[in-house]
XYZ file of C-alpha atoms in Angstrom:
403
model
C 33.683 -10.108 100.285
C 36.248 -12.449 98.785
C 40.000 -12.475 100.694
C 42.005 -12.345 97.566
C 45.570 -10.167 97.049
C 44.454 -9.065 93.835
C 42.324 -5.967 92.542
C 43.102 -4.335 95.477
C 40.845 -6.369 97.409
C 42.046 -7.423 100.749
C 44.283 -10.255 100.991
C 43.446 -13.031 102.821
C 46.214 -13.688 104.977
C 49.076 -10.518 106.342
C 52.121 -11.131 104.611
C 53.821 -9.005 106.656
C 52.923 -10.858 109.664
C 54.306 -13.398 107.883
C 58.175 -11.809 106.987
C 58.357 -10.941 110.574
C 57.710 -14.687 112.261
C 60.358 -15.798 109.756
C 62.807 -12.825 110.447
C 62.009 -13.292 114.069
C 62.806 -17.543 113.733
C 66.218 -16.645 112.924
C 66.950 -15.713 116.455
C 67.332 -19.793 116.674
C 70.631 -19.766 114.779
C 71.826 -16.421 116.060
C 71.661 -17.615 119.590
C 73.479 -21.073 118.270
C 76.161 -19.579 116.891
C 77.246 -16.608 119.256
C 76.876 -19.806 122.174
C 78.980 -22.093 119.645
C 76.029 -24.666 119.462
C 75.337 -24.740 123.694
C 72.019 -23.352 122.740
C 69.876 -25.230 120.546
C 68.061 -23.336 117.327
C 64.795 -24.629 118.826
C 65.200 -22.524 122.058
C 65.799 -18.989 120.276
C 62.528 -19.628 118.006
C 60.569 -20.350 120.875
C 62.194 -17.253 123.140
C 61.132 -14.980 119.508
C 57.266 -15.937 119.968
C 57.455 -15.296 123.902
C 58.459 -11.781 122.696
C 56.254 -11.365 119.859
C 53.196 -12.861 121.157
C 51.235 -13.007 124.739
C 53.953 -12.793 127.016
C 55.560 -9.856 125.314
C 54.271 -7.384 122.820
C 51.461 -9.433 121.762
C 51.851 -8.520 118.410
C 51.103 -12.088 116.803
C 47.991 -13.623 117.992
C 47.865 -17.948 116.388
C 44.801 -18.010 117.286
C 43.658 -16.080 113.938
C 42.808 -18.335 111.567
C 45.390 -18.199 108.535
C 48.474 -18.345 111.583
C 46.035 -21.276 113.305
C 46.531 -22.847 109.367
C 50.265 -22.623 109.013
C 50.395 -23.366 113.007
C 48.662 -26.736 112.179
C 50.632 -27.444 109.560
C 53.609 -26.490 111.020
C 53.377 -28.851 113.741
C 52.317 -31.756 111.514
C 55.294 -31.321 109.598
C 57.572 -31.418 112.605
C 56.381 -34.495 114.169
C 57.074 -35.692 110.234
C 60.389 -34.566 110.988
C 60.693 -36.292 114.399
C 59.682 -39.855 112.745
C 61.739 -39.362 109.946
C 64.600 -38.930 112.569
C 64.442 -42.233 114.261
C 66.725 -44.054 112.429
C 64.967 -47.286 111.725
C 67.606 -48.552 109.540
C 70.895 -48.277 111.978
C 72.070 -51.675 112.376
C 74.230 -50.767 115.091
C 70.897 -50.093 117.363
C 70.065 -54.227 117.254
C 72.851 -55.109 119.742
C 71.887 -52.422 122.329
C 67.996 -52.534 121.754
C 67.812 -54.842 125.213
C 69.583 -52.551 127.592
C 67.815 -49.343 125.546
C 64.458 -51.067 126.144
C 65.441 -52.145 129.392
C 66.125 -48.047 130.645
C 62.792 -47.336 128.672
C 61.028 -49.621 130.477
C 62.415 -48.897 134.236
C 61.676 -45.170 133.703
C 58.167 -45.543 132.934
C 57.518 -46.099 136.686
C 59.698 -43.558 137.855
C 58.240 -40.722 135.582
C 54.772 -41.915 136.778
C 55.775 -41.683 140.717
C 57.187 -38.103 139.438
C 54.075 -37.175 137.654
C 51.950 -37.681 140.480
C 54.594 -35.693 142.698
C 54.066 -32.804 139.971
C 50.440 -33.024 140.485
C 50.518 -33.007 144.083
C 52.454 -29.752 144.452
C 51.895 -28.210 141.371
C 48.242 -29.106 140.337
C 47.782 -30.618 136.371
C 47.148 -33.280 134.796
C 48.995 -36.859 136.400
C 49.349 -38.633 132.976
C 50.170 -35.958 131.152
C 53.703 -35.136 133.293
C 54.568 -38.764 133.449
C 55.034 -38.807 129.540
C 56.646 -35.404 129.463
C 58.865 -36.980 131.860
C 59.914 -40.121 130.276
C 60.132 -38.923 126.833
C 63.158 -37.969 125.013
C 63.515 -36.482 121.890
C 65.532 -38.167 118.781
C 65.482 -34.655 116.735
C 67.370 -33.034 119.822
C 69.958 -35.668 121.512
C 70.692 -37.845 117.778
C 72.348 -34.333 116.118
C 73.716 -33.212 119.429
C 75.455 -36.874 119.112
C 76.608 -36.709 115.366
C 78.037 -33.332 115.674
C 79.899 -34.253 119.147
C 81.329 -37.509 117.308
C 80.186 -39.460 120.257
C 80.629 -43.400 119.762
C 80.890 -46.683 121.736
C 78.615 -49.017 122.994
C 77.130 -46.424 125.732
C 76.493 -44.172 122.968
C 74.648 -47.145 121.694
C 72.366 -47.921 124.163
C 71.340 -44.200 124.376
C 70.408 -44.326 120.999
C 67.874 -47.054 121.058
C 66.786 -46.111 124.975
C 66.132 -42.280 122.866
C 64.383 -44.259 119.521
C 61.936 -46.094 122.282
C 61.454 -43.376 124.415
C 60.527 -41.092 121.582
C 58.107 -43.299 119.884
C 56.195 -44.847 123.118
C 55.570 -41.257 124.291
C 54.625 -39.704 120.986
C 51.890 -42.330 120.794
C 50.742 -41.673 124.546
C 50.046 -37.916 124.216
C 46.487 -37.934 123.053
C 45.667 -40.594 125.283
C 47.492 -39.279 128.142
C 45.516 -35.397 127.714
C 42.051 -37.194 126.633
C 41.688 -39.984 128.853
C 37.905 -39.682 128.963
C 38.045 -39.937 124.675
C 41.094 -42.766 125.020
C 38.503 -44.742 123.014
C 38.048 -42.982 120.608
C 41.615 -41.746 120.351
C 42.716 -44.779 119.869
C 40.391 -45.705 117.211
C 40.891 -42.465 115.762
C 45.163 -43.381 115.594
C 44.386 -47.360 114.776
C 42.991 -45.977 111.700
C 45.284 -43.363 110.715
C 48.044 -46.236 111.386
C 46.244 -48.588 109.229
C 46.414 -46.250 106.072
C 49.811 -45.324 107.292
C 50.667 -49.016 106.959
C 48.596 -49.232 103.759
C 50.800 -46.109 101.761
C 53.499 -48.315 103.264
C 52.678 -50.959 101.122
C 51.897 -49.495 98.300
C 54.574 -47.421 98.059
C 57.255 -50.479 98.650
C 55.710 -52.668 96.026
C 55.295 -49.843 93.202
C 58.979 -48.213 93.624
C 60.260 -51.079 91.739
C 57.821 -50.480 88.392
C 59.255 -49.510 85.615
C 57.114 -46.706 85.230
C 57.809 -45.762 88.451
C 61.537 -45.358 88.270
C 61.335 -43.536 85.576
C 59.855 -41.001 86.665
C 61.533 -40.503 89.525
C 64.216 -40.101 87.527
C 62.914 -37.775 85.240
C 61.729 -35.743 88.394
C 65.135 -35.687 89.692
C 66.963 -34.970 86.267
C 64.475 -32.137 85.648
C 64.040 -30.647 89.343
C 60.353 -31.661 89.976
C 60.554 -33.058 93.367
C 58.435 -35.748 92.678
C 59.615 -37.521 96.254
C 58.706 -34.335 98.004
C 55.270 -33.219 96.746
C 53.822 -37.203 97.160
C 55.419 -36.918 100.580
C 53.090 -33.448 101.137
C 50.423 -35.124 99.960
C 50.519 -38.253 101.827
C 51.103 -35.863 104.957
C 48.269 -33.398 104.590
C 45.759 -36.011 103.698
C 46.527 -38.279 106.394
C 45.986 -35.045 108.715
C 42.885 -34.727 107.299
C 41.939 -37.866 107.938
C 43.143 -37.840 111.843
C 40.854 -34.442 112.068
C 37.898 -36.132 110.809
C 38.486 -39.119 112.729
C 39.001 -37.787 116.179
C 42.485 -38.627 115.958
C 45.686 -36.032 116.581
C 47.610 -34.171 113.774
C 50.659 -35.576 115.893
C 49.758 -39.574 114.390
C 49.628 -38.618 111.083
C 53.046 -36.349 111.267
C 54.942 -38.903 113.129
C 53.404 -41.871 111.290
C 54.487 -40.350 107.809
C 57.629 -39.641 109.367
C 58.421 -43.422 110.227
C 56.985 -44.619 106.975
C 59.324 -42.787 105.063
C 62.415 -43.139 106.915
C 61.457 -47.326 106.980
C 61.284 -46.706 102.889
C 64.319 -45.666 103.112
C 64.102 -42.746 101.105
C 66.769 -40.662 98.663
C 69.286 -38.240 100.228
C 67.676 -35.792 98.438
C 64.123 -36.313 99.416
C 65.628 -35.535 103.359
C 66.998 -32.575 102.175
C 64.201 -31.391 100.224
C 62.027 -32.341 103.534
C 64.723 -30.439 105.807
C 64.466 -27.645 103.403
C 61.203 -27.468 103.450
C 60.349 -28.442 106.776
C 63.007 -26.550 108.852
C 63.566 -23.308 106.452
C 59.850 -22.512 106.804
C 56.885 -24.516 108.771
C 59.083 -26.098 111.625
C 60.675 -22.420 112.515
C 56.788 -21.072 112.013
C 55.650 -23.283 114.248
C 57.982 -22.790 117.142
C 57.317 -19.100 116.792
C 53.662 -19.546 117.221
C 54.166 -21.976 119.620
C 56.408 -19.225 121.955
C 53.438 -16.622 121.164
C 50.759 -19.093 122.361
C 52.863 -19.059 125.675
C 52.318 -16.427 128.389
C 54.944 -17.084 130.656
C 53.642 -13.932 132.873
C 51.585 -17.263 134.419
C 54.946 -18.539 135.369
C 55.690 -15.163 137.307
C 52.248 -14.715 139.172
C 51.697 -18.439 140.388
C 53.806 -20.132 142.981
C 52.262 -23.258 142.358
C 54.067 -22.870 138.299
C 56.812 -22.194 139.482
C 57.423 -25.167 141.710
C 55.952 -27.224 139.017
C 58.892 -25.991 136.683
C 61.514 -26.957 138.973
C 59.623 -30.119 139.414
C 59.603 -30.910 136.379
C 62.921 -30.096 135.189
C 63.944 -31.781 138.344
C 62.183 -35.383 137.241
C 63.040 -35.260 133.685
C 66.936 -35.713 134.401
C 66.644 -37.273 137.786
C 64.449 -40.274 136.699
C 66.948 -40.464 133.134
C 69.886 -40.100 134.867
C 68.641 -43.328 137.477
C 67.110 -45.541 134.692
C 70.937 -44.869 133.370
C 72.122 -46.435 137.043
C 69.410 -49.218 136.820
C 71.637 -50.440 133.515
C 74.516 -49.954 134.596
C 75.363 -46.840 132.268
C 77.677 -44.236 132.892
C 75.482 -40.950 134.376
C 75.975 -38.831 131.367
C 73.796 -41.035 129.248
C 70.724 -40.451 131.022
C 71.840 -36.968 130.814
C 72.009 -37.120 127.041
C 68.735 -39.118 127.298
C 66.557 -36.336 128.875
C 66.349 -33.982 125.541
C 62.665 -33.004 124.956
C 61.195 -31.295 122.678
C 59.120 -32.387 120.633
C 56.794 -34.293 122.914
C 56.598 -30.922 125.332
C 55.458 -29.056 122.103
C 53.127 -31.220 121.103
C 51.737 -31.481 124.953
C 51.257 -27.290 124.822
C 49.736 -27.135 120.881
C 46.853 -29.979 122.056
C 46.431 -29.340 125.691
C 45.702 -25.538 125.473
C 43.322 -25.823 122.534
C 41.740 -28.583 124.785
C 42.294 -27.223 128.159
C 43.525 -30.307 129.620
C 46.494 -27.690 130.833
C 45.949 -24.209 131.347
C 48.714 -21.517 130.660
C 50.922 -21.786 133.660
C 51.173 -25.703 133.649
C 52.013 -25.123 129.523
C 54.410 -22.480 130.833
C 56.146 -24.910 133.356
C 56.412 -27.804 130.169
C 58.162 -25.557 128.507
C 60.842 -24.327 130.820
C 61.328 -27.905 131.750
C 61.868 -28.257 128.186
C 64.699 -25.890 127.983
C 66.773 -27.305 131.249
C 66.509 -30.978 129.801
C 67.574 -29.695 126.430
C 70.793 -28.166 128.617
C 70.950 -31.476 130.182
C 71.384 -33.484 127.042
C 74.350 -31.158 126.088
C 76.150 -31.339 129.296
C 76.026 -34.858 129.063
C 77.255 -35.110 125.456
C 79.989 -32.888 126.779
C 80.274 -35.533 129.934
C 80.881 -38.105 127.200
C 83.180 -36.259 125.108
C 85.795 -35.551 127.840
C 85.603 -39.146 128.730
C 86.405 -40.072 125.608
C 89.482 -38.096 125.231
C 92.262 -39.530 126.045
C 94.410 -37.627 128.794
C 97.680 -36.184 128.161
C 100.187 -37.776 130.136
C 102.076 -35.092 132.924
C 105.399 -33.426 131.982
C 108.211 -34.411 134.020
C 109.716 -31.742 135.651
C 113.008 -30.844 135.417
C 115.223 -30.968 138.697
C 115.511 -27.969 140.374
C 119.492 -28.216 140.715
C 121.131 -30.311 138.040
C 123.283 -33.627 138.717
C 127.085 -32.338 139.194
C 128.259 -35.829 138.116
């Protein structure tokens, strides 16, 4: 029987289901506000599908197929998010690219040495923790920097060492949770990059047309959101694509990402994405992502639990020494240890795949949440240091002077 809502016939996906994941999402910005931003909005989405779904009152279940849709979706449209974020364009990343690459580069090693610690006490996949461990996350430590006003060459050098980070470990994920398919991965993402590229092009030599412009502008005067829907488009077939190619959703998303932020693309066509992306599928996904979790793992396996600390452990410890290796102050690797959106996309492909099972997904994402602290104590770190200090009163003599 058709899955329509009209006639009275059944409709194909619970709308209801639907209200409540986006009711339940704001959670994010309640918890940001009453902790006056120490909390990111990420964290209180994630905590609302630990409560709706497996580990709580199992209410939502993504693996039915219209949530496993808008899940999918979701995800792709937050690694678009995550590319768009790196900004490609900052000319004040050029002079600290060296030492950024340079703490990229000197972590790698460490987070591998940490990885295989993780695996020795805590079981899971080798490969997979050492690019947990190195990553960072641009959509996480880049706002926590804008909205702390944080500036100076340090700041700098964090940026790029975050930009690097982000990128290198993005690509590594399906390699790093399929290395027995790391063939045809990699043929799967050479060819997603290629069309990426290929849009690129197109794209950069039609926006100056005539034609072109003008409807753009039209589309702007008139509210069509040209930018946006080719954007959707480009995304969603370029997903399609990576499925049928054996390639992850996470290419496509972050490649569409980096090709429009290298465009170079209107204000409003970031707030249109941000609109879209953040009022609806990002928040979605997060929520789904939380429900996927049973964190009841955690509780009933030792071996989770020291793979959590572990974990957390590594992520600032081997940040916060790639920070000593160039000579940065401490609270840079600090600020360099956000994750997010690597640890997300780990936990959305390695479940499906079971390259992790739920209490090694479980441990990811508690790691998660102490690096994400991690990145705000540093900022704060920075911040004092910063500030100026006030120079001491002078106290007044206890008896005056009779002369």
């Amino acid at each position: 029987m058709p899955r329509y809502g009209f006639g009275g016939l059944t409709p194909a996906m619970d709308l209801g289901l639907i209200a409540l994941i986006c009711a339940a999402a704001l959670l994010g910005p309640a918890l940001t506000l009453f902790s006056r931003g120490a909390v990111p909005v990420v964290v209180g989405q994630l905590l609302a599908g630990v409560i709706l779904g497996r580990t709580g009152t199992r209410i939502l279940d993504p693996s039915k197929s219209d949530l496993a849709l808008l899940y999918d979706i979701g995800f792709a449209m937050l690694m678009f998010l995550v590319g768009m974020h790196v900004p490609l364009h900052d000319q004040r990343l050029r002079s600290a690219l060296r030492r950024g690459a340079l703490a990229a580069a000197s972590s790698v090693p460490l987070a591998l040495g940490a990885g295989l610690l993780c695996h020795t006490l805590g079981g899971g996949p080798t490969l997979v923790y050492g690019v947990v461990i190195v990553s960072s996350s641009a959509a996480i430590a880049l706002p926590v920097i804008d909205e702390s006003g944080l500036s100076g060459p340090p700041v700098l050098v964090a940026m790029a060492w975050i930009t690097i980070a982000d990128i290198l470990a993005t690509v590594a994920i399906p390699l790093a949770l399929a290395p027995a398919r790391a063939a045809r991965s990699a043929l799967g993402a050479l060819i997603v990059a290629v069309l990426v590229i290929f849009v690129f092009l197109v794209v950069h030599r039609l926006a100056p047309v005539p034609l072109v412009q003008r409807v753009r502008h039209e589309g702007k005067k008139r509210g069509w959101a040209i930018d946006l829907r080719l954007s959707v488009v480009v995304l969603v077939s370029l997903a399609y694509v990576a499925q049928k190619v054996g390639a992850s959703l996470l290419i496509a998303g972050f490649g569409t990402g980096l090709m429009v932020g290298a465009i170079g693309g209107p204000k409003r066509l970031s707030k249109e994405v941000l609109g879209l992306g953040q009022g609806f599928f990002v928040p979605l996904f997060f929520v789904l992502l939380g429900a996927k979790l049973d964190l009841r793992a955690l509780g009933s396996s030792h071996g989770a639990i020291v793979l959590a600390i572990l974990l957390a452990g590594a992520a600032i410890a081997v940040h916060v020494l790639a920070s000593v290796v160039i000579r940065a102050p401490r609270a840079i690797g600090l600020l360099a240890s956000a994750q997010v959106g690597v640890p997300a996309a780990v936990i959305a492909l390695g479940l499906p795949s079971h390259a992790i099972n739920q209490g090694q997904a479980s441990a990811i994402f508690c790691g998660a949440l102490a690096s994400i602290a991690a990145c705000s104590t540093g900022a704060v770190l920075l911040r004092r240091a910063a500030t100026p200090a006030r120079p001491a009163a002078v106290a007044a003599p206890a008896h005056p002077d009779p002369t």
